[in-house]
């Protein structure tokens, strides 16, 4: 195999595979990137067996073929090369000879035979704009459980229906639900659990294009496929049953406090400095016209803030994990939030405040947080 | 990072006597016994090297010491002075590493792992430490260097007086082999006698012995011994990281099987039972634990510990036993024989705090159930656990089906 590529193309595409390549693996080939020269392109494939990515860039291919070399080492080296064309030549012993101007290097590689085959992309189910995918992920990613034992919560539920797409995540303490209409109706309905790591990579790939560009989504029994132009991300689905989220979405939260996001967010940020470091517990007191936030810890001190609100419900004091509230505030772009409540022991719900009839109702974002015992 | 641990054991030489000598130089080189007057009741708390030559040692009745060495100078001792010097020594140690454990007033373990770049290779570092203590206090000490606490301690003993001994990694067993078994920390008069009785005199004899024999003869302690004979930190606090326990509070229960087992059901039931025991103590102390740790010792006496931090602190038997059994599954090759199981809880908080979104109602029921169970145990004793479990019917039985050890299973 022999081909020539531009350094910038190669660095960009290799960079996208780094999140997928296993850093610590017991299977050495998984640290490698598969390089295939075909036609007028060179294809780069990386996988950790859970997640796979296939990128490509234009190349002058002198001789077609394939080989694998350590992905990290290749990127680290290529980055240091001058901005010029790089010529790759794979040798008999699976080593790759890399020439760029006066630089000549040989990197030890491995036969491509042992590199795992990635599944083929089946028929498309839906087209989802990059921007929409990115925003679904940004508004649910943080609520995914990091607790490995709760493996069905280690990702987000993706629901595709003809009329729209829904993403839900929860860690058992809070739940993020985003529902958005699709301009182009999906071909069929389906549901799958997308692993957290895949979501990270999807967000990265979506950020490479413009928000209007459309990613193609498809699925086989075990995998999900996200095609971003010439780049393809394949992830295994998480198996297991996602909790019945509809049961958790509050229906009786009749007391609503509407606040400026900037005010309540910075109030919580400051007060949280004095919350117990481990529990991050703060107290939020809802009173007519006012929301007071306070914290105290034996070790650090105490802090209190007050934010004005349109709240007409009964006075209530509820404990919350400050981090959970801030995660939501940081994920939304709207200026106002609505905090709806039932009582001290039931889940509270946060939503961006959307003035009625301004046309943005095509999307819905609901964030449910359980209180803390205080 | 270097992965081989570098442990120093620093032991002050004849500490009490040496401190006395600082205040009364006339005592130097003479047989000195600290502890009280020769005719008094009481025991020797320290003896100078000169006195030791006559067979005087600490913990010996003063009168016996007098018989062995009537010319010795008997002094009352000055605990305040010893404490003061001990603090001075500790302050110097802190210049070398934060991972210090004062095992007593005159000895300390230091974890020097990874300090090579800063302080130089172990021997050089030990010399610097030795000199720093000499400069600051005018006292001598001995330092043992090894990959385990146990060997480091034996080393410092061998290095005495005023010496430094480094056992190069990998040579631990060879170093220990020719030593009398009594040199192993924890082997006292009784164990020594018992071991002599079966023809074991040197550590090497012990190391070459089949573990099964030791296990049968000396139980859990015998098994720890076998590990120790190979220079491993096995048993009791030797298992702990230096400095780690300083503020770590934990609750743990362990069980050693009378016969090594690979019976998954028996193991499961034991883990559940241990989880129950620790959870009960958790509730008694009114705290919630955030970290659950499994301790596993296999037939080859390899001990591993694996910990998992829970998303939220718990007090519930089911959550602890679920986690501990998960940890076990992940670290056990089916069929491998298990010698010891342990469950440890740590990272306590006073409040569980965060309420659960998905199963809060069930959670509350469990809290109630556990409260009730504890109540019954209080009233009818711990052995009522099985009864209490049975009384809660199918629900409890289903999730706790292995609660009651099967016939033949040894109670933890």
mmCIF file of C-alpha atoms in Angstrom, chain B residues 175-333:
data_model
loop_
_atom_site.group_PDB
_atom_site.id
_atom_site.type_symbol
_atom_site.label_atom_id
_atom_site.label_comp_id
_atom_site.label_asym_id
_atom_site.label_seq_id
_atom_site.Cartn_x
_atom_site.Cartn_y
_atom_site.Cartn_z
ATOM 1 C CA UNK B 175 16.286 -12.854 53.426
ATOM 2 C CA UNK B 176 13.667 -14.221 55.772
ATOM 3 C CA UNK B 177 14.374 -17.910 55.263
ATOM 4 C CA UNK B 178 17.383 -18.325 57.616
ATOM 5 C CA UNK B 179 15.832 -16.241 60.398
ATOM 6 C CA UNK B 180 14.243 -17.859 63.434
ATOM 7 C CA UNK B 181 10.471 -17.819 63.204
ATOM 8 C CA UNK B 182 10.260 -15.647 66.288
ATOM 9 C CA UNK B 183 11.529 -12.775 64.142
ATOM 10 C CA UNK B 184 8.235 -12.579 62.331
ATOM 11 C CA UNK B 185 6.091 -9.893 63.893
ATOM 12 C CA UNK B 186 3.195 -11.548 65.593
ATOM 13 C CA UNK B 187 4.921 -14.813 66.317
ATOM 14 C CA UNK B 188 5.105 -14.947 70.053
ATOM 15 C CA UNK B 189 6.130 -17.495 72.607
ATOM 16 C CA UNK B 190 3.100 -19.670 72.097
ATOM 17 C CA UNK B 191 3.147 -19.771 68.324
ATOM 18 C CA UNK B 192 6.868 -20.346 68.430
ATOM 19 C CA UNK B 193 6.420 -23.298 70.712
ATOM 20 C CA UNK B 194 3.664 -24.721 68.546
ATOM 21 C CA UNK B 195 5.753 -24.323 65.438
ATOM 22 C CA UNK B 196 8.798 -25.864 67.084
ATOM 23 C CA UNK B 197 6.595 -28.771 67.997
ATOM 24 C CA UNK B 198 6.044 -29.530 64.332
ATOM 25 C CA UNK B 199 9.712 -29.058 63.522
ATOM 26 C CA UNK B 200 9.604 -25.507 62.250
ATOM 27 C CA UNK B 201 12.456 -23.348 63.441
ATOM 28 C CA UNK B 202 13.356 -21.050 60.573
ATOM 29 C CA UNK B 203 11.135 -18.795 58.546
ATOM 30 C CA UNK B 204 12.231 -20.819 55.545
ATOM 31 C CA UNK B 205 10.771 -23.970 57.102
ATOM 32 C CA UNK B 206 7.512 -22.145 57.465
ATOM 33 C CA UNK B 207 7.515 -20.855 53.911
ATOM 34 C CA UNK B 208 8.087 -24.294 52.465
ATOM 35 C CA UNK B 209 5.261 -25.794 54.463
ATOM 36 C CA UNK B 210 1.960 -26.626 52.845
ATOM 37 C CA UNK B 211 -0.524 -23.936 53.707
ATOM 38 C CA UNK B 212 -3.247 -26.431 54.324
ATOM 39 C CA UNK B 213 -1.303 -27.780 57.260
ATOM 40 C CA UNK B 214 -0.860 -24.316 58.720
ATOM 41 C CA UNK B 215 -4.498 -23.547 58.166
ATOM 42 C CA UNK B 216 -5.606 -26.688 59.917
ATOM 43 C CA UNK B 217 -3.259 -26.288 62.806
ATOM 44 C CA UNK B 218 -3.425 -22.565 63.414
ATOM 45 C CA UNK B 219 -6.590 -21.478 61.612
ATOM 46 C CA UNK B 220 -6.802 -18.038 60.154
ATOM 47 C CA UNK B 221 -3.679 -17.000 61.958
ATOM 48 C CA UNK B 222 -1.742 -19.864 60.397
ATOM 49 C CA UNK B 223 -2.771 -18.753 56.972
ATOM 50 C CA UNK B 224 -1.575 -15.245 57.654
ATOM 51 C CA UNK B 225 1.655 -16.755 58.879
ATOM 52 C CA UNK B 226 2.264 -18.517 55.620
ATOM 53 C CA UNK B 227 1.931 -15.225 53.804
ATOM 54 C CA UNK B 228 4.217 -13.550 56.252
ATOM 55 C CA UNK B 229 6.850 -16.210 55.780
ATOM 56 C CA UNK B 230 7.011 -15.187 52.139
ATOM 57 C CA UNK B 231 7.416 -11.574 53.159
ATOM 58 C CA UNK B 232 3.898 -10.473 52.340
ATOM 59 C CA UNK B 233 1.909 -8.030 54.356
ATOM 60 C CA UNK B 234 -0.788 -10.392 55.414
ATOM 61 C CA UNK B 235 -3.172 -10.286 58.283
ATOM 62 C CA UNK B 236 -4.421 -7.551 60.550
ATOM 63 C CA UNK B 237 -3.145 -4.072 60.077
ATOM 64 C CA UNK B 238 -0.311 -5.282 57.865
ATOM 65 C CA UNK B 239 -2.885 -5.241 55.109
ATOM 66 C CA UNK B 240 -3.568 -1.560 55.428
ATOM 67 C CA UNK B 241 -1.888 1.210 53.522
ATOM 68 C CA UNK B 242 0.373 3.366 55.574
ATOM 69 C CA UNK B 243 -1.308 6.557 56.643
ATOM 70 C CA UNK B 244 -4.545 5.456 55.028
ATOM 71 C CA UNK B 245 -6.275 4.512 58.229
ATOM 72 C CA UNK B 246 -5.395 7.766 59.941
ATOM 73 C CA UNK B 247 -8.818 9.282 59.391
ATOM 74 C CA UNK B 248 -10.568 6.493 57.547
ATOM 75 C CA UNK B 249 -13.299 5.003 59.633
ATOM 76 C CA UNK B 250 -14.610 1.723 58.490
ATOM 77 C CA UNK B 251 -16.733 -1.188 59.529
ATOM 78 C CA UNK B 252 -15.822 -4.636 58.383
ATOM 79 C CA UNK B 253 -16.565 -8.290 58.845
ATOM 80 C CA UNK B 254 -14.611 -11.217 57.528
ATOM 81 C CA UNK B 255 -15.148 -14.889 57.301
ATOM 82 C CA UNK B 256 -12.607 -17.609 56.708
ATOM 83 C CA UNK B 257 -14.040 -20.829 55.431
ATOM 84 C CA UNK B 258 -13.106 -23.885 57.380
ATOM 85 C CA UNK B 259 -12.558 -25.563 54.033
ATOM 86 C CA UNK B 260 -11.723 -23.523 50.935
ATOM 87 C CA UNK B 261 -14.769 -23.353 48.752
ATOM 88 C CA UNK B 262 -15.797 -22.644 45.203
ATOM 89 C CA UNK B 263 -19.462 -23.257 45.943
ATOM 90 C CA UNK B 264 -21.082 -20.185 44.439
ATOM 91 C CA UNK B 265 -24.183 -20.501 46.569
ATOM 92 C CA UNK B 266 -22.265 -20.820 49.769
ATOM 93 C CA UNK B 267 -20.117 -17.862 48.791
ATOM 94 C CA UNK B 268 -23.152 -15.801 47.885
ATOM 95 C CA UNK B 269 -24.864 -16.582 51.135
ATOM 96 C CA UNK B 270 -21.743 -15.760 53.089
ATOM 97 C CA UNK B 271 -21.346 -12.444 51.305
ATOM 98 C CA UNK B 272 -24.973 -11.633 51.975
ATOM 99 C CA UNK B 273 -24.601 -12.564 55.583
ATOM 100 C CA UNK B 274 -21.475 -10.443 55.943
ATOM 101 C CA UNK B 275 -23.256 -7.563 54.232
ATOM 102 C CA UNK B 276 -26.061 -7.891 56.707
ATOM 103 C CA UNK B 277 -23.681 -7.822 59.608
ATOM 104 C CA UNK B 278 -21.920 -4.671 58.458
ATOM 105 C CA UNK B 279 -25.195 -2.987 57.524
ATOM 106 C CA UNK B 280 -26.541 -3.663 60.974
ATOM 107 C CA UNK B 281 -23.540 -1.996 62.569
ATOM 108 C CA UNK B 282 -23.930 0.890 60.173
ATOM 109 C CA UNK B 283 -27.453 1.446 61.379
ATOM 110 C CA UNK B 284 -26.376 1.089 64.979
ATOM 111 C CA UNK B 285 -23.923 3.908 64.470
ATOM 112 C CA UNK B 286 -26.449 5.959 62.561
ATOM 113 C CA UNK B 287 -24.288 6.469 59.511
ATOM 114 C CA UNK B 288 -24.544 5.732 55.822
ATOM 115 C CA UNK B 289 -21.635 4.282 53.900
ATOM 116 C CA UNK B 290 -20.543 5.369 50.490
ATOM 117 C CA UNK B 291 -17.858 2.818 49.746
ATOM 118 C CA UNK B 292 -18.213 -0.930 49.775
ATOM 119 C CA UNK B 293 -15.111 -3.066 49.669
ATOM 120 C CA UNK B 294 -14.715 -6.741 49.006
ATOM 121 C CA UNK B 295 -11.822 -8.679 50.399
ATOM 122 C CA UNK B 296 -11.003 -11.923 48.760
ATOM 123 C CA UNK B 297 -8.315 -14.384 49.636
ATOM 124 C CA UNK B 298 -7.844 -17.414 47.464
ATOM 125 C CA UNK B 299 -6.339 -20.771 48.018
ATOM 126 C CA UNK B 300 -2.903 -19.472 47.094
ATOM 127 C CA UNK B 301 -3.285 -16.929 49.873
ATOM 128 C CA UNK B 302 -3.414 -14.100 47.391
ATOM 129 C CA UNK B 303 -5.491 -11.346 48.884
ATOM 130 C CA UNK B 304 -7.224 -8.763 46.816
ATOM 131 C CA UNK B 305 -9.484 -5.947 47.833
ATOM 132 C CA UNK B 306 -11.859 -4.286 45.415
ATOM 133 C CA UNK B 307 -13.909 -1.268 46.338
ATOM 134 C CA UNK B 308 -16.834 0.415 44.727
ATOM 135 C CA UNK B 309 -18.210 3.815 45.531
ATOM 136 C CA UNK B 310 -21.965 3.938 45.497
ATOM 137 C CA UNK B 311 -23.848 6.685 43.762
ATOM 138 C CA UNK B 312 -25.411 7.469 47.084
ATOM 139 C CA UNK B 313 -24.624 6.452 50.626
ATOM 140 C CA UNK B 314 -26.591 3.518 51.927
ATOM 141 C CA UNK B 315 -27.575 1.703 55.077
ATOM 142 C CA UNK B 316 -29.444 -1.080 53.394
ATOM 143 C CA UNK B 317 -28.390 -4.704 53.460
ATOM 144 C CA UNK B 318 -29.678 -5.329 49.972
ATOM 145 C CA UNK B 319 -27.701 -2.536 48.391
ATOM 146 C CA UNK B 320 -24.521 -3.547 50.138
ATOM 147 C CA UNK B 321 -24.951 -7.198 49.352
ATOM 148 C CA UNK B 322 -25.845 -6.434 45.736
ATOM 149 C CA UNK B 323 -22.685 -4.383 45.312
ATOM 150 C CA UNK B 324 -20.490 -6.826 47.136
ATOM 151 C CA UNK B 325 -21.758 -9.723 45.070
ATOM 152 C CA UNK B 326 -21.171 -7.777 41.891
ATOM 153 C CA UNK B 327 -17.636 -7.071 42.991
ATOM 154 C CA UNK B 328 -17.214 -10.714 43.738
ATOM 155 C CA UNK B 329 -18.479 -11.844 40.335
ATOM 156 C CA UNK B 330 -16.143 -9.452 38.613
ATOM 157 C CA UNK B 331 -13.149 -10.718 40.500
ATOM 158 C CA UNK B 332 -13.795 -14.390 40.755
ATOM 159 C CA UNK B 333 -13.136 -17.046 38.214
#
